[in-house]
Amino acid sequence: DRDGLAAPINMDFSKITRANFAFFQITEEGEIYGTDSWADPITLFGPYDWMAEDGFQYCSWDEPGAPPKCGYHFYNEGLIYLSHQAGTEVYPSIGGWTLSDPFPPMAANAKA
C-alpha cells in the first residue's frame, strides 16, 4: 500500500464495530506477540517519527516474554488510537498457517 490508502488515518472507523488485526503468534504458555517488527508497530501505534531527537526507537512486540517497546510514533494516527476514538474494538487475529501450531498445547495448558 505505497499510496497509504489502507493506512488507519484514511479509514472511517465509525462505520464498523470491530477491527481485526492480523497476524499475531502465540506460545504454548499463552503469550501473544507480533509477526512483523516493522509493519505491526506502524499500523498499530502510528507512523514512526523520523525527526525524534533521542535516536531510533519504535514500538515492537515481536518476541515472546517481552512487553511492547514503544518510542516515537504519531500515536493519534495509529489503528489502536483511531479505532478507540470511534468506539471501535480492536481484536488480534491469532495464528494462521504455521503460526497456529502452538495453539493445541496452549489450549490444553490450564495455566496459559
CSV table of C-alpha atoms in Angstrom, one decimal:
chain,number,residue,atom,x,y,z
A,1,ASP,CA,0.0,0.0,0.0
A,2,ARG,CA,2.5,2.6,-1.1
A,3,ASP,CA,-0.2,5.2,-1.6
A,4,GLY,CA,-1.3,4.9,2.0
A,5,LEU,CA,-4.9,4.1,1.1
A,6,ALA,CA,-5.2,1.4,3.7
A,7,ALA,CA,-3.4,3.4,6.4
A,8,PRO,CA,-5.6,3.7,9.6
A,9,ILE,CA,-5.7,7.5,9.2
A,10,ASN,CA,-7.6,7.0,6.0
A,11,MET,CA,-10.3,4.7,7.4
A,12,ASP,CA,-13.7,5.6,8.8
A,13,PHE,CA,-13.9,3.6,12.0
A,14,SER,CA,-17.3,4.9,12.8
A,15,LYS,CA,-18.7,2.5,10.1
A,16,ILE,CA,-17.5,-0.6,12.0
A,17,THR,CA,-17.8,-2.0,15.5
A,18,ARG,CA,-14.7,-4.3,15.4
A,19,ALA,CA,-11.3,-4.2,13.7
A,20,ASN,CA,-9.4,-7.5,13.3
A,21,PHE,CA,-5.6,-7.1,13.0
A,22,ALA,CA,-3.7,-10.0,11.6
A,23,PHE,CA,-1.5,-11.7,12.4
A,24,PHE,CA,-0.1,-12.5,15.9
A,25,GLN,CA,1.8,-15.5,17.2
A,26,ILE,CA,1.3,-17.4,20.4
A,27,THR,CA,3.4,-19.6,22.6
A,28,GLU,CA,2.4,-22.8,24.3
A,29,GLU,CA,2.4,-20.7,27.6
A,30,GLY,CA,-0.3,-18.3,26.2
A,31,GLU,CA,1.9,-15.4,25.3
A,32,ILE,CA,0.9,-13.3,22.3
A,33,TYR,CA,3.3,-11.4,20.1
A,34,GLY,CA,3.5,-9.8,16.6
A,35,THR,CA,4.9,-11.2,13.4
A,36,ASP,CA,6.3,-8.1,11.7
A,37,SER,CA,8.6,-5.9,13.8
A,38,TRP,CA,8.4,-3.1,11.3
A,39,ALA,CA,4.8,-3.0,9.9
A,40,ASP,CA,2.9,-4.0,13.0
A,41,PRO,CA,4.1,-1.0,15.1
A,42,ILE,CA,3.5,1.5,12.3
A,43,THR,CA,-0.1,0.2,11.8
A,44,LEU,CA,-1.0,-0.2,15.4
A,45,PHE,CA,0.8,2.7,17.0
A,46,GLY,CA,1.1,5.2,14.1
A,47,PRO,CA,3.8,6.1,11.7
A,48,TYR,CA,7.3,6.4,13.1
A,49,ASP,CA,8.5,10.0,13.8
A,50,TRP,CA,11.8,10.1,12.0
A,51,MET,CA,12.5,13.5,13.5
A,52,ALA,CA,12.6,12.2,17.0
A,53,GLU,CA,15.6,13.6,18.8
A,54,ASP,CA,16.6,10.7,21.0
A,55,GLY,CA,17.6,8.2,18.3
A,56,PHE,CA,15.9,5.3,16.8
A,57,GLN,CA,13.1,3.8,18.9
A,58,TYR,CA,9.8,2.4,17.7
A,59,CYS,CA,7.2,0.1,19.2
A,60,SER,CA,7.7,-3.6,18.6
A,61,TRP,CA,6.1,-6.6,20.1
A,62,ASP,CA,7.8,-9.3,18.2
A,63,GLU,CA,9.2,-11.8,20.7
A,64,PRO,CA,7.6,-13.8,23.4
A,65,GLY,CA,8.2,-12.7,27.0
A,66,ALA,CA,8.9,-9.1,26.2
A,67,PRO,CA,6.4,-6.3,26.6
A,68,PRO,CA,5.9,-3.8,23.8
A,69,LYS,CA,8.9,-1.4,23.5
A,70,CYS,CA,7.4,1.9,22.4
A,71,GLY,CA,9.2,5.0,21.3
A,72,TYR,CA,8.4,7.8,18.9
A,73,HIS,CA,5.2,7.3,16.9
A,74,PHE,CA,2.4,9.6,15.8
A,75,TYR,CA,0.1,7.6,18.1
A,76,ASN,CA,-3.0,9.6,17.1
A,77,GLU,CA,-2.6,8.2,13.5
A,78,GLY,CA,-2.4,4.5,14.6
A,79,LEU,CA,-5.1,1.8,14.4
A,80,ILE,CA,-5.5,1.5,18.2
A,81,TYR,CA,-6.0,5.2,18.9
A,82,LEU,CA,-8.3,5.9,15.9
A,83,SER,CA,-10.4,2.8,16.5
A,84,HIS,CA,-10.9,3.5,20.2
A,85,GLN,CA,-11.7,7.2,19.5
A,86,ALA,CA,-14.6,6.0,17.2
A,87,GLY,CA,-15.8,3.4,19.8
A,88,THR,CA,-14.5,0.5,17.7
A,89,GLU,CA,-12.9,-2.5,19.4
A,90,VAL,CA,-9.6,-4.0,18.1
A,91,TYR,CA,-9.1,-7.7,18.1
A,92,PRO,CA,-5.9,-9.6,17.3
A,93,SER,CA,-6.1,-12.4,14.7
A,94,ILE,CA,-4.1,-15.2,16.2
A,95,GLY,CA,-2.3,-17.9,14.2
A,96,GLY,CA,-2.7,-18.8,10.6
A,97,TRP,CA,-0.7,-21.3,8.6
A,98,THR,CA,2.2,-22.5,10.8
A,99,LEU,CA,1.6,-19.8,13.4
A,100,SER,CA,-1.3,-22.0,14.7
A,101,ASP,CA,1.0,-24.9,15.7
A,102,PRO,CA,1.3,-23.9,19.4
A,103,PHE,CA,-2.5,-23.5,19.8
A,104,PRO,CA,-3.5,-27.1,20.8
A,105,PRO,CA,-0.8,-27.3,23.6
A,106,MET,CA,-1.7,-23.8,24.7
A,107,ALA,CA,-5.4,-24.6,24.9
A,108,ALA,CA,-4.6,-27.7,26.9
A,109,ASN,CA,-2.4,-25.8,29.3
A,110,ALA,CA,-4.6,-24.7,32.3
A,111,LYS,CA,-2.0,-22.0,33.3
A,112,ALA,CA,-2.0,-20.4,29.8
